[in-house]
Short mmCIF file of C-alpha atoms and ligand atoms in Angstrom, two decimals:
data_model
loop_
_atom_site.label_atom_id
_atom_site.label_comp_id
_atom_site.label_asym_id
_atom_site.label_seq_id
_atom_site.Cartn_x
_atom_site.Cartn_y
_atom_site.Cartn_z
CA MET L 1 17.88 -2.41 12.01
CA VAL L 2 16.84 -4.71 14.77
CA ALA L 3 16.22 -8.23 13.68
CA ASP L 4 17.14 -11.80 14.36
CA ALA L 5 18.18 -13.22 11.00
CA ALA L 6 18.42 -16.73 12.44
CA GLN L 7 15.85 -18.95 10.96
CA SER L 8 14.41 -21.54 13.35
CA TYR L 9 11.32 -22.65 11.41
CA GLU L 10 10.80 -24.61 8.22
CA LEU L 11 9.91 -22.37 5.22
CA LEU L 12 7.10 -23.54 2.97
CA THR L 13 7.83 -24.93 -0.46
CA VAL L 14 5.65 -25.90 -3.42
CA GLU L 15 6.29 -29.60 -2.27
CA ASN L 16 5.56 -29.34 1.54
CA VAL L 17 2.58 -27.09 1.24
CA PRO L 18 0.04 -30.11 1.00
CA ALA L 19 1.47 -31.65 4.22
CA TYR L 20 1.47 -28.30 6.00
CA ILE L 21 -2.32 -28.07 5.32
CA ALA L 22 -2.89 -31.56 6.35
CA GLY L 23 -1.22 -30.69 9.62
CA ARG L 24 -3.41 -27.77 10.44
CA PRO L 25 -6.97 -28.63 11.46
CA ALA L 26 -8.33 -25.07 10.66
CA LEU L 27 -6.92 -25.40 7.06
CA ALA L 28 -7.70 -29.10 6.48
CA ARG L 29 -11.25 -28.49 7.34
CA LEU L 30 -11.39 -25.65 4.64
CA VAL L 31 -9.20 -27.54 1.85
CA ASP L 32 -9.24 -31.22 1.67
CA PRO L 33 -5.49 -32.08 1.09
CA ALA L 34 -6.63 -34.91 -1.12
CA THR L 35 -8.20 -32.43 -3.57
CA ILE L 36 -5.11 -30.29 -4.07
CA ARG L 37 -4.48 -29.93 -7.73
CA ARG L 38 -1.57 -27.53 -7.96
CA VAL L 39 0.59 -25.34 -5.68
CA ARG L 40 2.36 -22.31 -7.24
CA GLU L 41 4.56 -19.69 -5.55
CA VAL L 42 3.13 -16.49 -6.69
CA GLY L 43 4.62 -13.77 -4.45
CA ASP L 44 5.84 -10.88 -6.51
CA GLY L 45 6.22 -8.28 -3.64
CA ASN L 46 9.56 -7.55 -1.85
CA MET L 47 8.90 -9.17 1.47
CA ASN L 48 7.45 -12.69 1.69
CA LEU L 49 6.62 -16.08 0.17
CA VAL L 50 3.16 -16.46 -1.20
CA PHE L 51 1.55 -19.86 -2.35
CA ALA L 52 -1.61 -20.13 -4.21
CA VAL L 53 -3.13 -23.61 -3.57
CA GLU L 54 -5.71 -24.77 -6.34
CA THR L 55 -8.00 -27.55 -5.51
CA GLN L 56 -10.35 -29.78 -7.48
CA GLY L 57 -13.79 -28.51 -7.64
CA GLY L 58 -13.69 -26.08 -4.69
CA PRO L 59 -12.11 -22.72 -3.56
CA GLY L 60 -8.40 -22.78 -2.88
CA VAL L 61 -6.46 -21.12 -0.38
CA VAL L 62 -3.47 -18.69 -0.21
CA LEU L 63 -0.63 -19.13 2.26
CA LYS L 64 1.69 -16.27 3.04
CA GLN L 65 4.91 -16.77 4.97
CA SER L 66 7.48 -14.38 6.28
CA MET L 67 11.11 -15.09 6.47
CA PRO L 68 13.50 -13.44 8.96
CA TYR L 69 14.70 -11.27 6.05
CA VAL L 70 13.34 -9.42 3.03
CA ARG L 71 12.73 -11.80 0.20
CA VAL L 72 14.37 -9.67 -2.41
CA ASP L 73 17.49 -9.30 -0.27
CA PRO L 74 18.24 -12.13 2.15
CA GLU L 75 20.96 -10.15 3.65
CA TRP L 76 18.53 -7.61 5.02
CA PRO L 77 17.15 -8.92 8.26
CA ILE L 78 13.59 -8.08 9.27
CA THR L 79 11.39 -9.63 11.86
CA PRO L 80 9.18 -12.51 10.76
CA ASP L 81 6.63 -11.54 13.30
CA ARG L 82 5.34 -9.15 10.61
CA ASN L 83 3.12 -11.85 9.60
CA ARG L 84 1.34 -11.86 12.91
CA ILE L 85 1.08 -8.13 12.89
CA GLU L 86 -0.38 -8.25 9.37
CA ALA L 87 -2.95 -10.97 10.44
CA ARG L 88 -4.03 -8.92 13.42
CA VAL L 89 -4.50 -5.81 11.20
CA LEU L 90 -6.32 -7.80 8.50
CA ALA L 91 -8.80 -9.04 11.12
CA VAL L 92 -9.45 -5.41 12.29
CA HIS L 93 -9.75 -4.07 8.79
CA GLY L 94 -12.20 -6.93 7.80
CA GLU L 95 -14.32 -5.74 10.88
CA VAL L 96 -14.46 -2.03 10.06
CA ALA L 97 -14.25 -2.45 6.24
CA PRO L 98 -15.96 -5.73 5.43
CA GLY L 99 -15.49 -7.12 1.86
CA LEU L 100 -12.55 -4.79 1.20
CA VAL L 101 -9.87 -7.02 2.40
CA PRO L 102 -9.12 -10.75 1.94
CA ALA L 103 -10.82 -13.04 4.48
CA LEU L 104 -8.31 -14.37 7.12
CA TYR L 105 -8.63 -18.11 7.84
CA ASP L 106 -5.64 -19.10 9.87
CA VAL L 107 -2.54 -17.77 11.55
CA ASP L 108 0.44 -19.99 12.49
CA GLU L 109 2.64 -17.81 14.91
CA GLU L 110 5.31 -20.54 15.13
CA ARG L 111 6.06 -20.84 11.29
CA HIS L 112 4.88 -17.24 10.54
CA VAL L 113 2.21 -18.29 8.11
CA MET L 114 -1.39 -16.89 7.52
CA ALA L 115 -3.93 -18.53 5.44
CA LEU L 116 -6.09 -16.10 3.28
CA GLU L 117 -9.06 -16.27 0.89
CA ASP L 118 -8.29 -17.49 -2.55
CA LEU L 119 -8.65 -14.50 -4.72
CA SER L 120 -7.26 -16.01 -8.01
CA ASP L 121 -10.07 -14.65 -9.89
CA HIS L 122 -8.75 -11.18 -9.16
CA ARG L 123 -5.84 -9.40 -10.60
CA VAL L 124 -3.35 -6.82 -9.18
CA TRP L 125 -4.41 -3.41 -9.99
CA ARG L 126 -1.05 -1.90 -11.23
CA GLY L 127 -1.01 -4.67 -13.82
CA LEU L 128 -4.51 -3.76 -15.05
CA LEU L 129 -3.60 -0.02 -15.03
CA ASN L 130 -0.32 -0.78 -17.02
CA GLU L 131 -2.19 -2.62 -19.73
CA GLY L 132 -4.74 0.40 -20.10
CA HIS L 133 -7.67 -1.04 -18.40
CA ARG L 134 -10.06 1.39 -16.87
CA ASN L 135 -11.70 -0.44 -13.89
CA GLU L 136 -14.45 2.01 -12.91
CA GLY L 137 -15.35 2.17 -9.28
CA VAL L 138 -12.06 0.84 -7.80
CA ALA L 139 -10.69 4.23 -6.80
CA ALA L 140 -13.85 5.01 -5.10
CA ASP L 141 -13.95 1.62 -3.33
CA LEU L 142 -10.49 2.43 -2.02
CA GLY L 143 -11.41 5.84 -0.84
CA GLY L 144 -14.28 4.14 1.09
CA TYR L 145 -11.96 1.50 2.54
CA VAL L 146 -9.53 4.22 3.83
CA ALA L 147 -12.49 6.26 5.27
CA ARG L 148 -13.78 3.06 7.14
CA VAL L 149 -10.54 2.48 8.58
CA ALA L 150 -9.81 5.91 9.41
CA PHE L 151 -13.11 6.39 11.21
CA GLY L 152 -13.43 2.91 12.84
CA THR L 153 -9.88 2.66 14.29
CA SER L 154 -9.59 6.20 15.34
CA ILE L 155 -10.62 8.20 18.47
CA PHE L 156 -13.79 8.94 16.44
CA GLY L 157 -14.89 5.38 16.14
CA LEU L 158 -13.30 3.91 19.32
CA GLY L 159 -13.15 6.74 21.85
CA ALA L 160 -10.31 7.75 23.86
CA GLU L 161 -9.44 4.74 25.95
CA ALA L 162 -9.93 1.96 23.30
CA HIS L 163 -7.88 4.18 20.91
CA LYS L 164 -5.06 4.31 23.29
CA ALA L 165 -5.02 0.55 23.84
CA ALA L 166 -5.25 -0.02 20.15
CA VAL L 167 -2.28 2.21 19.40
CA ALA L 168 -0.14 0.31 21.95
CA ALA L 169 -1.15 -3.00 20.45
CA ALA L 170 -0.31 -2.01 16.92
CA VAL L 171 3.18 -0.86 17.19
CA ASN L 172 5.18 -2.04 14.13
CA PRO L 173 8.65 -0.45 14.51
CA GLU L 174 10.66 -2.53 11.96
CA LEU L 175 8.40 -2.04 9.21
CA CYS L 176 7.98 1.71 9.99
CA GLU L 177 11.66 2.04 9.98
CA ILE L 178 11.69 0.78 6.43
CA THR L 179 9.16 3.35 5.30
CA GLU L 180 11.07 5.95 7.15
CA ASP L 181 14.18 5.15 5.39
CA LEU L 182 12.93 4.21 1.94
CA VAL L 183 10.29 6.94 1.50
CA PHE L 184 11.47 9.89 3.51
CA THR L 185 15.24 9.70 3.77
CA GLU L 186 17.19 7.66 1.13
CA PRO L 187 15.76 9.50 -1.80
CA TYR L 188 17.10 12.79 -0.19
CA ILE L 189 20.68 11.72 0.53
CA GLU L 190 23.51 9.87 -1.23
CA HIS L 191 22.55 6.17 -0.80
CA GLU L 192 23.60 2.90 -2.35
CA HIS L 193 19.86 2.12 -2.84
CA ASN L 194 19.34 5.07 -5.15
CA ARG L 195 19.57 4.35 -8.93
CA ILE L 196 19.47 7.45 -11.27
CA LEU L 197 19.65 7.37 -15.08
CA PRO L 198 22.32 9.82 -16.46
CA ALA L 199 19.51 11.75 -18.14
CA ASN L 200 17.78 12.14 -14.82
CA GLU L 201 20.82 13.32 -12.70
CA ALA L 202 19.83 17.00 -12.93
CA ASP L 203 16.20 16.41 -12.43
CA VAL L 204 16.95 14.40 -9.12
CA ALA L 205 19.40 17.03 -8.01
CA ALA L 206 16.85 19.82 -8.56
CA TYR L 207 14.11 17.79 -6.74
CA ALA L 208 15.95 16.49 -3.78
CA GLY L 209 18.09 19.72 -3.42
CA ASP L 210 15.20 22.13 -3.29
CA PRO L 211 15.06 23.53 0.29
CA ALA L 212 11.26 23.73 -0.02
CA VAL L 213 11.00 20.00 -0.96
CA ARG L 214 13.47 19.02 1.76
CA THR L 215 11.50 21.06 4.43
CA ALA L 216 8.11 19.61 3.27
CA ILE L 217 9.45 16.06 3.23
CA GLY L 218 10.97 16.57 6.72
CA MET L 219 7.66 17.76 8.08
CA ALA L 220 5.76 14.83 6.49
CA LYS L 221 8.26 12.46 7.87
CA ILE L 222 7.59 13.96 11.49
CA ALA L 223 3.83 13.56 10.99
CA PHE L 224 4.26 9.90 9.74
CA MET L 225 6.20 9.06 12.79
CA THR L 226 4.09 10.89 15.36
CA HIS L 227 0.42 11.18 14.26
CA ALA L 228 -1.10 8.11 15.54
CA GLU L 229 -4.58 8.78 14.04
CA ALA L 230 -5.87 5.37 12.76
CA LEU L 231 -4.62 1.76 11.94
CA ILE L 232 -3.62 2.78 8.55
CA HIS L 233 -2.72 0.22 5.74
CA GLY L 234 0.83 1.80 5.49
CA ASP L 235 1.61 0.62 1.91
CA LEU L 236 -1.45 1.25 -0.08
CA HIS L 237 -0.13 1.26 -3.57
CA THR L 238 -1.73 0.05 -6.62
CA GLY L 239 0.21 -3.18 -6.27
CA SER L 240 -1.51 -3.76 -2.90
CA VAL L 241 -4.90 -3.92 -4.57
CA LEU L 242 -6.77 -6.89 -6.09
CA VAL L 243 -9.61 -6.17 -8.60
CA ARG L 244 -12.25 -8.42 -10.11
CA PRO L 245 -14.02 -6.57 -12.80
CA GLU L 246 -17.87 -6.70 -12.78
CA ALA L 247 -19.22 -9.60 -14.91
CA PRO L 248 -22.57 -11.02 -15.61
CA GLY L 249 -23.72 -12.40 -12.28
CA ALA L 250 -20.55 -11.20 -10.47
CA PRO L 251 -20.23 -7.72 -8.90
CA ARG L 252 -16.97 -5.87 -8.93
CA SER L 253 -14.65 -6.68 -6.16
CA THR L 254 -11.91 -4.53 -4.79
CA ARG L 255 -9.52 -5.74 -2.07
CA ALA L 256 -6.60 -4.03 -0.37
CA PHE L 257 -4.09 -6.63 0.77
CA ASP L 258 -0.40 -6.79 2.08
CA VAL L 259 -1.10 -4.81 5.33
CA GLU L 260 2.21 -5.77 6.88
CA PHE L 261 3.24 -2.08 6.97
CA ALA L 262 0.15 -1.17 9.08
CA PHE L 263 0.46 0.98 12.17
CA TYR L 264 -1.20 3.84 13.90
CA GLY L 265 -0.32 6.68 11.51
CA PRO L 266 -1.57 9.67 9.54
CA VAL L 267 -4.78 8.88 7.47
CA GLY L 268 -3.43 11.15 4.59
CA PHE L 269 -0.60 8.54 4.12
CA ASP L 270 -3.06 5.88 2.63
CA ILE L 271 -4.81 8.43 0.44
CA GLY L 272 -1.38 9.89 -0.51
CA ALA L 273 -0.07 6.31 -1.39
CA LEU L 274 -2.96 5.94 -3.97
CA TRP L 275 -2.42 9.46 -5.31
CA GLY L 276 1.25 8.94 -5.77
CA ASN L 277 0.83 5.73 -7.62
CA TYR L 278 -1.95 7.42 -9.80
CA VAL L 279 0.93 9.90 -10.70
CA LEU L 280 3.07 6.96 -11.73
CA ALA L 281 0.42 5.31 -13.76
CA ALA L 282 -0.34 8.49 -15.48
CA ALA L 283 3.41 9.34 -16.15
CA ARG L 284 3.42 6.01 -17.91
CA GLY L 285 0.33 6.79 -20.06
CA PHE L 286 1.80 10.13 -21.07
CA ALA L 287 5.02 8.67 -21.84
CA LEU L 288 3.52 5.99 -24.03
CA GLY L 289 1.41 8.70 -25.81
CA ASP L 290 -1.89 7.58 -24.45
CA GLU L 291 -3.13 10.79 -23.08
CA GLU L 292 -6.67 9.57 -22.74
CA HIS L 293 -5.60 6.81 -20.35
CA ALA L 294 -3.42 9.22 -18.43
CA ALA L 295 -6.18 11.70 -18.05
CA TRP L 296 -8.53 8.84 -16.77
CA VAL L 297 -5.91 7.73 -14.24
CA LEU L 298 -5.47 11.31 -13.00
CA GLY L 299 -9.28 11.61 -12.42
CA LEU L 300 -8.88 8.73 -9.95
CA ALA L 301 -7.41 11.00 -7.42
CA GLY L 302 -10.56 13.04 -7.04
CA GLU L 303 -12.63 9.85 -7.17
CA THR L 304 -10.66 8.44 -4.24
CA TRP L 305 -10.89 11.64 -2.27
CA ASP L 306 -14.69 12.24 -2.94
CA ALA L 307 -15.42 8.72 -1.81
CA PHE L 308 -13.25 9.12 1.31
CA GLU L 309 -14.94 12.32 2.26
CA ARG L 310 -18.35 11.02 1.59
CA GLU L 311 -17.74 7.81 3.58
CA PHE L 312 -16.16 9.52 6.49
CA THR L 313 -18.89 12.16 6.63
CA ALA L 314 -21.54 9.56 6.59
CA LEU L 315 -19.77 7.90 9.50
CA TRP L 316 -19.26 11.25 11.41
CA PRO L 317 -22.53 11.19 13.28
CA GLU L 318 -21.54 7.86 15.03
CA ARG L 319 -18.48 9.40 16.59
CA VAL L 320 -18.18 8.33 20.34
CA ASP L 321 -17.48 11.83 21.71
CA PRO L 322 -19.20 14.68 19.85
CA ARG L 323 -18.83 17.11 22.71
CA VAL L 324 -15.90 19.06 21.16
CA TYR L 325 -15.65 17.34 17.87
CA GLY L 326 -18.35 19.22 15.95
CA ASP L 327 -18.75 19.71 12.31
CA GLY L 328 -16.11 22.39 12.20
CA VAL L 329 -13.58 19.79 13.32
CA LEU L 330 -14.90 17.54 10.54
CA ALA L 331 -14.33 20.29 7.87
CA ALA L 332 -10.88 21.11 9.41
CA TYR L 333 -9.86 17.42 9.98
CA LEU L 334 -10.75 16.57 6.21
CA ALA L 335 -8.78 19.56 4.89
CA ARG L 336 -5.76 18.40 6.88
CA VAL L 337 -5.99 14.92 5.62
CA ARG L 338 -6.25 16.29 2.06
CA ALA L 339 -3.06 18.45 2.63
CA ASP L 340 -1.32 15.47 4.18
CA ALA L 341 -2.30 13.38 1.20
CA ALA L 342 -0.66 15.78 -1.27
CA ALA L 343 2.59 15.66 0.51
CA TYR L 344 2.57 11.94 0.96
CA GLY L 345 1.55 11.34 -2.59
CA ALA L 346 4.62 13.28 -3.73
CA ALA L 347 6.86 11.29 -1.35
CA LYS L 348 5.55 7.90 -2.45
CA ALA L 349 5.90 8.81 -6.22
CA ALA L 350 9.38 10.12 -5.78
CA ARG L 351 10.73 7.27 -3.86
CA ARG L 352 9.77 4.91 -6.73
CA VAL L 353 11.81 6.83 -9.30
CA ILE L 354 14.92 7.49 -7.17
CA GLY L 355 15.41 4.84 -4.42
CA PHE L 356 14.86 1.18 -3.63
CA SER L 357 11.88 -0.80 -4.79
CA ARG L 358 10.80 0.26 -8.38
CA VAL L 359 7.38 -0.14 -10.10
CA THR L 360 6.77 -1.66 -13.41
CA ASP L 361 4.56 1.39 -14.43
CA ILE L 362 8.07 3.16 -15.02
CA GLU L 363 10.64 0.45 -15.10
CA THR L 364 9.12 -1.46 -18.26
CA LEU L 365 9.40 1.77 -20.28
CA PRO L 366 12.27 2.01 -22.83
CA GLU L 367 15.13 4.09 -21.29
CA ASP L 368 14.68 7.30 -23.27
CA VAL L 369 10.90 7.35 -22.52
CA ARG L 370 11.42 6.33 -18.85
CA ALA L 371 13.84 9.20 -18.36
CA LYS L 372 11.00 11.56 -19.37
CA ALA L 373 8.35 9.92 -17.31
CA ILE L 374 10.68 10.06 -14.31
CA ARG L 375 11.28 13.79 -14.98
CA GLY L 376 7.50 14.25 -15.00
CA VAL L 377 7.03 12.36 -11.70
CA LEU L 378 9.73 14.70 -10.06
CA HIS L 379 8.04 17.71 -11.40
CA ALA L 380 4.63 16.64 -10.18
CA ALA L 381 6.14 15.67 -6.76
CA ARG L 382 7.80 18.85 -6.43
CA HIS L 383 4.46 20.79 -7.16
CA LEU L 384 2.50 18.65 -4.69
CA LEU L 385 5.11 19.25 -1.89
CA THR L 386 5.62 23.12 -2.54
CA ALA L 387 2.33 24.51 -3.89
CA PRO L 388 -0.18 25.83 -1.51
CA PRO L 389 -2.37 22.78 -0.42
CA THR L 390 -5.61 23.95 -1.90
CA PRO L 391 -8.28 21.36 -2.76
CA SER L 392 -7.34 21.59 -6.38
CA VAL L 393 -3.60 21.12 -5.80
CA PHE L 394 -3.60 17.60 -7.70
CA ASP L 395 -5.06 19.39 -10.87
CA GLY L 396 -1.57 20.84 -11.66
CA VAL L 397 -0.10 17.42 -11.95
CA GLY L 398 -1.41 16.55 -15.44
CA GLY L 399 0.20 19.44 -17.14
CA LEU L 400 3.53 18.85 -15.55
CA LEU L 401 3.56 15.21 -16.58
CA ALA L 402 2.43 16.07 -20.09
CA ALA L 403 5.12 18.89 -20.51
CA ALA L 404 7.90 16.53 -19.40
CA THR L 405 6.97 13.59 -21.57
CA ALA L 406 6.19 15.84 -24.73
C1 LIG H 501 12.51 -3.85 1.45
S1 LIG H 501 11.50 -3.31 0.22
C2 LIG H 501 10.25 -2.50 0.95
C3 LIG H 501 9.26 -1.81 0.27
O1 LIG H 501 8.46 -2.91 -0.37
C4 LIG H 501 7.06 -2.70 -0.11
O2 LIG H 501 6.17 -2.68 -1.20
C5 LIG H 501 7.06 -1.22 0.43
O3 LIG H 501 6.69 -0.22 -0.35
C6 LIG H 501 8.34 -1.02 0.98
O4 LIG H 501 8.76 0.32 1.05
MG1 LIG H 502 3.76 -5.04 -0.26
#
């Protein structure tokens, strides 16, 4: 890993945030430091510090700062420049998918801090799903988000020359290396990051040792590393989504956040990230005996896909160069993205039950129930990787999860 772990800038703390805001004109105009009522460190991800700043009688602001290491493992160096990369991507996604990412207010490249819209009236979707909430429309909003990004940042929306420049400007090698290692490699080798329950040892061996699984994962990794289709989110799990349910006088709001893993990659990776996390959420539902919730969650895969397809198809007439990219290409491209999504969904679900960076959907289950849920996830992942990639391939997931957790 290439990184400079030396920290030459001051980290934010709950105590110094008001002075930081006062010292940045772009922020002090937005949030009067005299009105700050409370500052909380609210980061629950693996990578960064996140501060929610509450003010008296006005909207607050969120500050996100990168350290030169991984938050949950200070021995793991990683470039703090990820903050600038994320801010840049957020600006692009805000342009092509307005209202579906947080607004960006300020970027401080010296201290690796960005200031973001206060979304404290939203909740992280993973937590809502874990509690059994069914927020209708969120999965479709996300399919629309992926489609707008997929079209607007690709050769279709940008044209050849601008796409090449955008690919060059968006390289994110260190964060991509994390994904290459954690998603596509470590779960398939002996690695100190892997943590396997005794009851799941045979399940993991059967999954990771299956030659068909290994070939499919290897091919998915090659595509991840080489298919520079669009400026994808790169880590679109349910913990990267904020949701505010519809309420009287306030419409539903869905925001994808944490785009620090973004780069020019395959569009199916973002759809697959959502599908893989639906598998995890459904495994939890089955394990807890809530089959109705699990079935609802599994239905989200189709909702995300349908919205993606609808939105991408609606944008298709606007493509910059229609000479060779006719409607046959649209159909073939969509089929390819869907097949990619099945493989990436599998990879994203399996890594969360074998390797580093676990998810509460599974980890908060009692051990005996957790082992069954993990077995179901691995059966589902194997199916998604090895069954023919037909449009209905995801339909096989429910039966496998239910059987494993019965
Ligand atoms: C070092 S931990 C990195 C993981 O956290 C993020 O949520 C990504 O999923 C990444 O793989
Ligand atoms: Mg994240």
